[in-house]
mmCIF file of C-alpha atoms and ligand atoms in Angstrom:
data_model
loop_
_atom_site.group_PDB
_atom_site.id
_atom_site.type_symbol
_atom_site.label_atom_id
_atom_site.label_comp_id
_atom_site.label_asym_id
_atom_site.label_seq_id
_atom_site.Cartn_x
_atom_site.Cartn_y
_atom_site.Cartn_z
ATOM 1 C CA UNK M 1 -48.707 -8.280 -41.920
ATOM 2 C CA UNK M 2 -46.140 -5.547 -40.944
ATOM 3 C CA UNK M 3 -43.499 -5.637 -38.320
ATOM 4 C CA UNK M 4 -41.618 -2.663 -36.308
ATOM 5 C CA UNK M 5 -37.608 -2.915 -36.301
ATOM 6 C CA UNK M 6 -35.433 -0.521 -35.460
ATOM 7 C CA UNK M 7 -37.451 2.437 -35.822
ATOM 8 C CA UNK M 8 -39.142 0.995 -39.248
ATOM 9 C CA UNK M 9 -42.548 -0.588 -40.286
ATOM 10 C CA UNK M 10 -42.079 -3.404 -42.810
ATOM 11 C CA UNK M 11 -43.607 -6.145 -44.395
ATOM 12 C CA UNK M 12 -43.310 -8.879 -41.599
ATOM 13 C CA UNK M 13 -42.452 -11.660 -44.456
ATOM 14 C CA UNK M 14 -39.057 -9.016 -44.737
ATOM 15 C CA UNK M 15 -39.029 -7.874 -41.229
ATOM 16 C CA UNK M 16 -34.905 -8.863 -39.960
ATOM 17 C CA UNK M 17 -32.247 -8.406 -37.201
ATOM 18 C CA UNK M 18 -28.394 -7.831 -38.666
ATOM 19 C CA UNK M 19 -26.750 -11.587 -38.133
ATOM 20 C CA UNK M 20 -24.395 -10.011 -34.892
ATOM 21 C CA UNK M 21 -27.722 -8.965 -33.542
ATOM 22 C CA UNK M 22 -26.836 -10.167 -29.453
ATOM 23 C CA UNK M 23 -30.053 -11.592 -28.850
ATOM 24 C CA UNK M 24 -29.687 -13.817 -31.891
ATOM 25 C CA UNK M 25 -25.859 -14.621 -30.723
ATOM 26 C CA UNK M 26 -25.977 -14.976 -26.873
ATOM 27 C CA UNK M 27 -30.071 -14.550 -26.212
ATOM 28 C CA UNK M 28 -28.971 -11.291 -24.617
ATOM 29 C CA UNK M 29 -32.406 -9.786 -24.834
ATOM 30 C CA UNK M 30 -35.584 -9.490 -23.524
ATOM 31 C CA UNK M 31 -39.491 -9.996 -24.175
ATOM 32 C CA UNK M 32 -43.269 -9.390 -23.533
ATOM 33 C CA UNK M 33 -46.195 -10.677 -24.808
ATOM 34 C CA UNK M 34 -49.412 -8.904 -23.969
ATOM 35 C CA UNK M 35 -53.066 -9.605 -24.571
ATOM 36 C CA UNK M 36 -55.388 -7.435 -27.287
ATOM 37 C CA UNK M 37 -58.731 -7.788 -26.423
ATOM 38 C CA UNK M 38 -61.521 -6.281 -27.890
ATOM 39 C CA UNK M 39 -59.463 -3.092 -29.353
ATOM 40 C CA UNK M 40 -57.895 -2.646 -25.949
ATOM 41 C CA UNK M 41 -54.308 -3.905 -24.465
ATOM 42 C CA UNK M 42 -54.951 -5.539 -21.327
ATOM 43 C CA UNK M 43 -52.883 -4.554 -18.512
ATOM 44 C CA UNK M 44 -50.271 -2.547 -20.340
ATOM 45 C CA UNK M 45 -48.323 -0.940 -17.668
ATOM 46 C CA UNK M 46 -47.463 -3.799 -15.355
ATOM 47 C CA UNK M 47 -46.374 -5.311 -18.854
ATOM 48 C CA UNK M 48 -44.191 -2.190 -19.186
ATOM 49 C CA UNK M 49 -42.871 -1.682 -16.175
ATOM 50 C CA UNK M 50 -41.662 -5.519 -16.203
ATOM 51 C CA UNK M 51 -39.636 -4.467 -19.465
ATOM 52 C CA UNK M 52 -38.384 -1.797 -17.631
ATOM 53 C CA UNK M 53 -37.318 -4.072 -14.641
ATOM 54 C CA UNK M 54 -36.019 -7.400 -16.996
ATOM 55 C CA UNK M 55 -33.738 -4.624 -18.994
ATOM 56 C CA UNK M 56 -32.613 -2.823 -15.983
ATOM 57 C CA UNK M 57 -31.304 -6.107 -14.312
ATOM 58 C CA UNK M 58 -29.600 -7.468 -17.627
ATOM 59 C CA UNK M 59 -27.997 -3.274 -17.701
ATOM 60 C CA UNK M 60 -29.689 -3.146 -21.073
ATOM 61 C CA UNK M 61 -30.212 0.412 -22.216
ATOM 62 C CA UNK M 62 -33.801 1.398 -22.212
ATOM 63 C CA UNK M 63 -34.330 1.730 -25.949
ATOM 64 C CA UNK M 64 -37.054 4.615 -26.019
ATOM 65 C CA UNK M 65 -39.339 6.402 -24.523
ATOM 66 C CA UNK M 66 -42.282 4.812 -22.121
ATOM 67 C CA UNK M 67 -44.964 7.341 -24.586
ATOM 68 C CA UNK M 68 -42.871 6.090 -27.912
ATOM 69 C CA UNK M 69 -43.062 2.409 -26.976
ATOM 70 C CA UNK M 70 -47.023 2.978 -26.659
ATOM 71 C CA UNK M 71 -47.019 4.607 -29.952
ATOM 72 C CA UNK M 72 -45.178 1.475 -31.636
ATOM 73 C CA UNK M 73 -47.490 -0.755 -29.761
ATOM 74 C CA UNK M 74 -50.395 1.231 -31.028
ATOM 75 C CA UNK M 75 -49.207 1.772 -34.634
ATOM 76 C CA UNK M 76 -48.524 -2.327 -34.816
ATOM 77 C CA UNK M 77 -51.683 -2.999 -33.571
ATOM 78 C CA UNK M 78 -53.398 -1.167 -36.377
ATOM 79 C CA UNK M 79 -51.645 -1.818 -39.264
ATOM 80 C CA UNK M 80 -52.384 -5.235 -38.763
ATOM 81 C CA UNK M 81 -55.897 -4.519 -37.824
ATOM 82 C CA UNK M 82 -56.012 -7.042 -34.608
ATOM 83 C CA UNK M 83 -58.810 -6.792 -32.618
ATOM 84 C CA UNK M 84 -57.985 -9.818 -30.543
ATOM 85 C CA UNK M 85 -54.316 -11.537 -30.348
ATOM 86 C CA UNK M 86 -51.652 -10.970 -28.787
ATOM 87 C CA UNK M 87 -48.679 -8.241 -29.142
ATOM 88 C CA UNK M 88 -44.729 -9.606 -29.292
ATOM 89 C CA UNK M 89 -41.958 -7.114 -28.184
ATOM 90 C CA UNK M 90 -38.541 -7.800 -28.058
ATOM 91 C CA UNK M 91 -35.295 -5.740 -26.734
ATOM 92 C CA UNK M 92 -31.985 -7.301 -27.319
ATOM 93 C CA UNK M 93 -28.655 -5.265 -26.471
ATOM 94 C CA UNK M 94 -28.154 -4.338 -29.950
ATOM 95 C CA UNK M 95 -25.775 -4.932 -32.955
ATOM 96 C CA UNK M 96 -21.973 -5.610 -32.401
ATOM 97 C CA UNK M 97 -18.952 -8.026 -33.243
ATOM 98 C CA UNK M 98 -19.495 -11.197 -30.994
ATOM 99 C CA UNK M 99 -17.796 -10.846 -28.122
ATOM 100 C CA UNK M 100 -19.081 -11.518 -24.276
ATOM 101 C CA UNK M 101 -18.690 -8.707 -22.777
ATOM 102 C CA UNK M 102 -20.967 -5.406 -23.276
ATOM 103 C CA UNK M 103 -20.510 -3.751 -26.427
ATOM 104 C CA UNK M 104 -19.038 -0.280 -26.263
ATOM 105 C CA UNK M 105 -21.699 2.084 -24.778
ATOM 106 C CA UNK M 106 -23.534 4.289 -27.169
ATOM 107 C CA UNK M 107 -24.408 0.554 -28.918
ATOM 108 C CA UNK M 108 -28.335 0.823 -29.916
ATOM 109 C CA UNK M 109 -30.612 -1.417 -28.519
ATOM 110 C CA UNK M 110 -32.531 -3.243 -31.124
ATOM 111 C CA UNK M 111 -36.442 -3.538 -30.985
ATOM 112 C CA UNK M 112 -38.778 -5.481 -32.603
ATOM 113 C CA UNK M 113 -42.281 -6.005 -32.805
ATOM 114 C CA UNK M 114 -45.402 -8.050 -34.010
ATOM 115 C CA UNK M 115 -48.688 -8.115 -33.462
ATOM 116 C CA UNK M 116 -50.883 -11.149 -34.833
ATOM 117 C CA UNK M 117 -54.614 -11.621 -34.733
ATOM 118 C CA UNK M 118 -56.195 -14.689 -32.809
ATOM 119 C CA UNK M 119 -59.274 -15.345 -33.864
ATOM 120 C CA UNK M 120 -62.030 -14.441 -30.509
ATOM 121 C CA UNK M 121 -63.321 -18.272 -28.522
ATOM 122 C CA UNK M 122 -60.312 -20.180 -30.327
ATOM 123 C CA UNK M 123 -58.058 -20.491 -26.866
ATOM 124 C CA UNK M 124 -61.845 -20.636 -25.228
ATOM 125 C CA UNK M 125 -62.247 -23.959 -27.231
ATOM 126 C CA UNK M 126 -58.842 -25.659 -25.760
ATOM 127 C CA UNK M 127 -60.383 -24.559 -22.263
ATOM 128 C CA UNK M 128 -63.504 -25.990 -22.245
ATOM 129 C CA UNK M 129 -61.782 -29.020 -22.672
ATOM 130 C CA UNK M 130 -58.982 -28.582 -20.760
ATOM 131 C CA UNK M 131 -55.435 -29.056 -20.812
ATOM 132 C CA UNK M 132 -52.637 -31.693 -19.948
ATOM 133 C CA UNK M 133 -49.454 -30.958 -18.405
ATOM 134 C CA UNK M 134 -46.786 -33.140 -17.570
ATOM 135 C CA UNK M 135 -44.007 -32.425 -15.088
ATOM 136 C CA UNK M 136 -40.105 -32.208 -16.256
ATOM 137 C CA UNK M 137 -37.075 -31.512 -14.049
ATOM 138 C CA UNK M 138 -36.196 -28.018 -13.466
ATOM 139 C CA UNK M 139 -33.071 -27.481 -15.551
ATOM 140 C CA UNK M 140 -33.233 -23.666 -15.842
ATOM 141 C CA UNK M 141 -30.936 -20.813 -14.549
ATOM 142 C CA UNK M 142 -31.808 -19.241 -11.289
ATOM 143 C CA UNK M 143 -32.788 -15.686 -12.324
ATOM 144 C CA UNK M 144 -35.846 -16.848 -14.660
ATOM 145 C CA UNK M 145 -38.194 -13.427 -12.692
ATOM 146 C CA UNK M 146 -36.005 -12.084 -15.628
ATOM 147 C CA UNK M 147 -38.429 -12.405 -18.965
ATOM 148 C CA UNK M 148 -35.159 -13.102 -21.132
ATOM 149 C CA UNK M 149 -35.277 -14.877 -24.839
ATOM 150 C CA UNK M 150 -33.047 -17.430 -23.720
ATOM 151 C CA UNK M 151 -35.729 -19.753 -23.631
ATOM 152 C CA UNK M 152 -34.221 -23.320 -24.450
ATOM 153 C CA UNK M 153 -35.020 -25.397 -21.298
ATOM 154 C CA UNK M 154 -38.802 -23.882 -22.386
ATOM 155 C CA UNK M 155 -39.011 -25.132 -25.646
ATOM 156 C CA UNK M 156 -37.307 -28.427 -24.921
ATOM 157 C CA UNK M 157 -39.721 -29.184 -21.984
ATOM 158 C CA UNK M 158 -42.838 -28.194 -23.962
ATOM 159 C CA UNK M 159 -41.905 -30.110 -26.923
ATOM 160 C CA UNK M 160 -41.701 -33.240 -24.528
ATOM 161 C CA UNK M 161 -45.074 -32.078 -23.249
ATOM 162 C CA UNK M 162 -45.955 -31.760 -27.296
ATOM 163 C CA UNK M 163 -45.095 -35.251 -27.711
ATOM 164 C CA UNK M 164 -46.585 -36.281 -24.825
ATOM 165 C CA UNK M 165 -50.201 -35.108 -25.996
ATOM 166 C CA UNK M 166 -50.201 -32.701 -23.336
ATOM 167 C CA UNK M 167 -50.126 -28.647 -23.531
ATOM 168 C CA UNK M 168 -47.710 -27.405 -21.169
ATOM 169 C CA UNK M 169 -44.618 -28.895 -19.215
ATOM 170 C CA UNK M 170 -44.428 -28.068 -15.512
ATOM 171 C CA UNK M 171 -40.617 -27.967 -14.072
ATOM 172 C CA UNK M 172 -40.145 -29.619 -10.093
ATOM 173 C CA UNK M 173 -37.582 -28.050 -8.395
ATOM 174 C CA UNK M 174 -34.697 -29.722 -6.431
ATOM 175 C CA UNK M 175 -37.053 -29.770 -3.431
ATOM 176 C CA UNK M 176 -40.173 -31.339 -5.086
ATOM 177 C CA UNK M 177 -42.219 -28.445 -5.448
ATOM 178 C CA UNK M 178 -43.043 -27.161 -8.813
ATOM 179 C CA UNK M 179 -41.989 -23.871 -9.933
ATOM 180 C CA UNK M 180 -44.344 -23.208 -13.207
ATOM 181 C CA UNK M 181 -44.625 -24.281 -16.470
ATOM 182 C CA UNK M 182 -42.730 -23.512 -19.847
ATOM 183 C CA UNK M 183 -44.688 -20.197 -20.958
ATOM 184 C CA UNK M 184 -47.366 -20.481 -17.852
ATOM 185 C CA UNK M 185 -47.464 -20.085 -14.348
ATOM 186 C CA UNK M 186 -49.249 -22.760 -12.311
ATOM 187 C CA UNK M 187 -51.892 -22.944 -10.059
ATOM 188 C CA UNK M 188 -54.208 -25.481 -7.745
ATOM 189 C CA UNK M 189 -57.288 -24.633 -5.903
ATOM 190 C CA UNK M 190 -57.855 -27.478 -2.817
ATOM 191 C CA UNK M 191 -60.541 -29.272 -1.825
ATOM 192 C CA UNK M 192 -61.824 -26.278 0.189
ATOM 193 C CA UNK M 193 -61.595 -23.787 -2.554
ATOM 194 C CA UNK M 194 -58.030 -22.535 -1.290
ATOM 195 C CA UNK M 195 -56.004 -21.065 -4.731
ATOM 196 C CA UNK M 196 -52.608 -22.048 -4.412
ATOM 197 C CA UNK M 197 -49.594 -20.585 -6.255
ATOM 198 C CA UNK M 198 -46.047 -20.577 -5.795
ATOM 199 C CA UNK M 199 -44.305 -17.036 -4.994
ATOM 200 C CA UNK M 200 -43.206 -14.701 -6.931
ATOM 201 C CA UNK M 201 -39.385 -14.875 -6.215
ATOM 202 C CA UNK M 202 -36.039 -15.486 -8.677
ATOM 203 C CA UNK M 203 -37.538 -18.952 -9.213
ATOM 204 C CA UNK M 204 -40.357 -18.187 -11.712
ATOM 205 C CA UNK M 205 -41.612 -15.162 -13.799
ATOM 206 C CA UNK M 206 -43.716 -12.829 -12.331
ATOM 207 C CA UNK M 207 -46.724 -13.226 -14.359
ATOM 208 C CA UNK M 208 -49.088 -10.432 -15.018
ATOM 209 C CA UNK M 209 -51.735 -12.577 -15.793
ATOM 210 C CA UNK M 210 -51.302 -14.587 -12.480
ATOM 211 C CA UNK M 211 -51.133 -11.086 -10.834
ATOM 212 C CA UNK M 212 -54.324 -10.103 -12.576
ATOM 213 C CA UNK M 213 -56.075 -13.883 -10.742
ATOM 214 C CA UNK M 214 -54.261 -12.962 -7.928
ATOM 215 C CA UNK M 215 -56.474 -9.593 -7.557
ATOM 216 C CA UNK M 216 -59.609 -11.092 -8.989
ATOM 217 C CA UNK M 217 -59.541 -13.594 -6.438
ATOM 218 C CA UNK M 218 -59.553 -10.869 -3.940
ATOM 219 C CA UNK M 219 -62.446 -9.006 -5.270
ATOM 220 C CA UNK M 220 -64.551 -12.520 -5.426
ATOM 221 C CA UNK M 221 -63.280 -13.286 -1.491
ATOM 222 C CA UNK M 222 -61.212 -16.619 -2.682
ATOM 223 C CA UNK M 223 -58.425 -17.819 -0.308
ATOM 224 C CA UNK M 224 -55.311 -17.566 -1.824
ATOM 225 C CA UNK M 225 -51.988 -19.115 -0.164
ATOM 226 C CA UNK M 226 -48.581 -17.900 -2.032
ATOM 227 C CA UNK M 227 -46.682 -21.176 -1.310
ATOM 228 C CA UNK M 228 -44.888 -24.119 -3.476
ATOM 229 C CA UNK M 229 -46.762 -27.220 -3.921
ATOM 230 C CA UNK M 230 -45.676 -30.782 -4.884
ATOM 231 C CA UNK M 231 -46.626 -33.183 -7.638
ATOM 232 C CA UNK M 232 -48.411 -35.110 -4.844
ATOM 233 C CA UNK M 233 -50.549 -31.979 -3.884
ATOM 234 C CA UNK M 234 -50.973 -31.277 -7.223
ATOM 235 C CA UNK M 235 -52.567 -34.441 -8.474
ATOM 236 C CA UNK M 236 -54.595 -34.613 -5.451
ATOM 237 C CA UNK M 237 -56.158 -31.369 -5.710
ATOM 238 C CA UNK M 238 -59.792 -29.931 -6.716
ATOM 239 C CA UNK M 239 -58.789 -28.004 -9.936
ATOM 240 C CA UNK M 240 -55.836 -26.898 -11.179
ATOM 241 C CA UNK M 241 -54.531 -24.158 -13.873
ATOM 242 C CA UNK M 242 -52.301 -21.946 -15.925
ATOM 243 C CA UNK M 243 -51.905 -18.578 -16.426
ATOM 244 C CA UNK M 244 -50.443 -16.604 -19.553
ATOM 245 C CA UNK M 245 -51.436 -13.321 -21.373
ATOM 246 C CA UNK M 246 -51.391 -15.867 -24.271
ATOM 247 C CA UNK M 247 -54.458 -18.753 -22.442
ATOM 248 C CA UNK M 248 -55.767 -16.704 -19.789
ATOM 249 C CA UNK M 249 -56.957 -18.703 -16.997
ATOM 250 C CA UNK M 250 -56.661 -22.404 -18.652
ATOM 251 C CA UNK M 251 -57.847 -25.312 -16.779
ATOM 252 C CA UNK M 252 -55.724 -28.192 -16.479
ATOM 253 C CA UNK M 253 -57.708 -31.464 -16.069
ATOM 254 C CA UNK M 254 -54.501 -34.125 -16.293
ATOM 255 C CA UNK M 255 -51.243 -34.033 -14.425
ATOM 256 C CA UNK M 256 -48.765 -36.762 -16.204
ATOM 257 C CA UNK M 257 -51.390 -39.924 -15.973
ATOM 258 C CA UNK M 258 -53.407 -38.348 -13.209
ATOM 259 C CA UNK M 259 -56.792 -37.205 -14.083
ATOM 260 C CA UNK M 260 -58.046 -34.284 -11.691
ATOM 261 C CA UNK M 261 -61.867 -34.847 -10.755
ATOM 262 C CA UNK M 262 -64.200 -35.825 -13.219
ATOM 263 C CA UNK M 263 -61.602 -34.787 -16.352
ATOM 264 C CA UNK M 264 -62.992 -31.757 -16.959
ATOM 265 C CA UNK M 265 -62.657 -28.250 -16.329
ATOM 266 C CA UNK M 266 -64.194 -27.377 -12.639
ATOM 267 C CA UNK M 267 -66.245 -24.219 -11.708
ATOM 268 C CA UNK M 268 -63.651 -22.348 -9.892
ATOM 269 C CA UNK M 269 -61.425 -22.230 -12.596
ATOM 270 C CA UNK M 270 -64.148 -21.774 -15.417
ATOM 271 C CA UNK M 271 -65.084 -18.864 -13.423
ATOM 272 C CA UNK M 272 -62.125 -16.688 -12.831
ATOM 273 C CA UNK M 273 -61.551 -17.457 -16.799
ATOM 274 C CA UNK M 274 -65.439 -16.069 -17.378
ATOM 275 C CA UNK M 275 -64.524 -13.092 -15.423
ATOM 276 C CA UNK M 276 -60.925 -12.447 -15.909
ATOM 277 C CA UNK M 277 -60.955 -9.176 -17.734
ATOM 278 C CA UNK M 278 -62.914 -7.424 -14.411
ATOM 279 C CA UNK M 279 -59.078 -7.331 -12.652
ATOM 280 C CA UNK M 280 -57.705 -5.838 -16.219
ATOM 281 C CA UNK M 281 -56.280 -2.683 -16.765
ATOM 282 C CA UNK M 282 -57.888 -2.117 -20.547
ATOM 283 C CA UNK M 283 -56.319 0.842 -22.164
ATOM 284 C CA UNK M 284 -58.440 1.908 -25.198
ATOM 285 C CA UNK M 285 -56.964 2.066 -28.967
ATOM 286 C CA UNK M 286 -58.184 5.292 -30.452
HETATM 287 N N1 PLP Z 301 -43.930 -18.192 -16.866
HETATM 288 C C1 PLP Z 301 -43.201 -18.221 -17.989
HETATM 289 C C2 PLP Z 301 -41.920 -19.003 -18.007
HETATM 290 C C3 PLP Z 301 -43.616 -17.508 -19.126
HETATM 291 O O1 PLP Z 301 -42.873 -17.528 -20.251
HETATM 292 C C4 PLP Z 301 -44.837 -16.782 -19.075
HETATM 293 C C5 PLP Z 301 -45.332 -16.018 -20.232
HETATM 294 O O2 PLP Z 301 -44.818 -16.048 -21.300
HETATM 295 C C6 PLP Z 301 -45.578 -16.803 -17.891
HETATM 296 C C7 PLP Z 301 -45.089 -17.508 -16.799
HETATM 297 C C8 PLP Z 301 -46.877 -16.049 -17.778
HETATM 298 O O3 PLP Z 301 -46.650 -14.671 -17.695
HETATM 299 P P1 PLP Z 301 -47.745 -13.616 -18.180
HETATM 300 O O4 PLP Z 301 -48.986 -13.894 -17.392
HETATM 301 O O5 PLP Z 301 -47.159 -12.299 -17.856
HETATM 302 O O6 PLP Z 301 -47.954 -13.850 -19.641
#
């Protein structure tokens, strides 16, 4: 496997950030994760522009060119010969003695990136079964709309889930409503068919994915209501799901020691996962 850093391809087993690296030291950095699918990159520009946004409200330096960062993505994606996985970028403020504040201007941003190869039907396996989530307090900051690497609460919660025997950890809010999970955003659908998600404010991260349902749930004439739900709702609803460049559309079929319908993944859901790739963008890898 080879990795991009800092303007080099090298073998990813060697691929490393200098030790004052500021997203190492403070997480002062930023990330995306999109989707290869059959040779293409699914929905690369709204992944793009929300690099642009995440580093423009941290007043991180945009570290190259949009038309260079394709090129990288491009270059990664062939050298390690993925047809299907999944593309890591990351953007951290660059190399400098620790200190809190900004380094002096002119400091480089650093950039890395991976792509990896997941083999085609393997996350389709986990959803024909269907997931478990479990709910956790909401303990992050208030400005998680930005994709930063400072992703502690994250890995905490969905190590509990881990432990729990379920997939994904949901965080509930101080109000009772949940926000979305640890790398997913969440979703119900209602007894009458109604999608339900919460909205896109400072309180969770815009997904592109759950844009992407969001628009294919449009074109198929679903209801959709943009509005925070509890754990009551939640475990008393039709279906229920996450959404992730990483799973897709991936049903959810227990909530803590609930069990949602029959325990297994309903029609609604199996269907916008079926036909989730018809609200893509797909850009072509020549
Ligand atoms: N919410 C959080 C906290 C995430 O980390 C992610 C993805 O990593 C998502 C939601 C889903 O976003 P996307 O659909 O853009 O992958």
């Amino acid at each position: 496997r080879v990795a991009y850093v800092n303007g080099q391809y090298v073998p990813h087993s060697h691929a490393a950030v200098h030790v004052e690296d500021r997203g190492y030291q403070f997480s002062d950095g930023v990330y995306e994760v999109c989707e290869v699918w059959r040779g293409q990159i699914v929905d690369m520009t709204a992944h793009l522009d929300r690099l642009d946004r995440s580093l423009s409200e941290l007043q991180i330096a945009s570290p190259m060119s949009r038309a260079a960062l394709v090129q990288v993505m491009k270059e990664v994606i062939s050298l390690n010969r993925v047809k299907n996985g999944l593309i890591y970028m990351q953007v951290s403020r660059g190399v400098a003695p620790r200190d809190h504040y900004f380094p002096p201007a002119g400091t480089l941003p650093s950039v890395v990136m991976t792509a990896k190869s997941v083999p085609a039907g393997k996350m389709d396996k986990v959803a024909e079964q269907g997931v478990g989530v479990i709910t956790v307090e909401e303990n992050r900051w208030d400005r998680v709309d930005i994709k930063t690497v400072g992703l502690l609460p994250n890995v905490l919660a969905k190590q509990k889930a881990k432990e729990a025997g379920a997939r994904e950890a949901w965080f509930v809010d101080k109000n009772g409503l949940i926000t979305e999970g640890g790398s997913t955003n969440a979703w119900i659908i209602l007894k009458n068919g109604t999608l339900v998600t919460r909205p896109a404010t400072h309180g969770i991260l815009k997904g592109i994915t759950r844009a992407g349902v969001l628009k294919l749930a449009e074109m198929k004439g679903f209801s959709v209501e943009e509005r925070g739900f509890s754990l009551e709702e939640a475990k008393s609803a039709q279906e229920a799901f996450l959404t992730s460049a990483s799973g897709l559309v991936m049903p959810v079929v227990k909530i803590n020691e609930t069990i949602l319908g029959d325990g297994r993944p309903g029609p609604i859901v199996q269907d916008l996962r079926k036909s989730f790739h018809e609200a893509s963008e797909l850009i072509k890898l020549e």
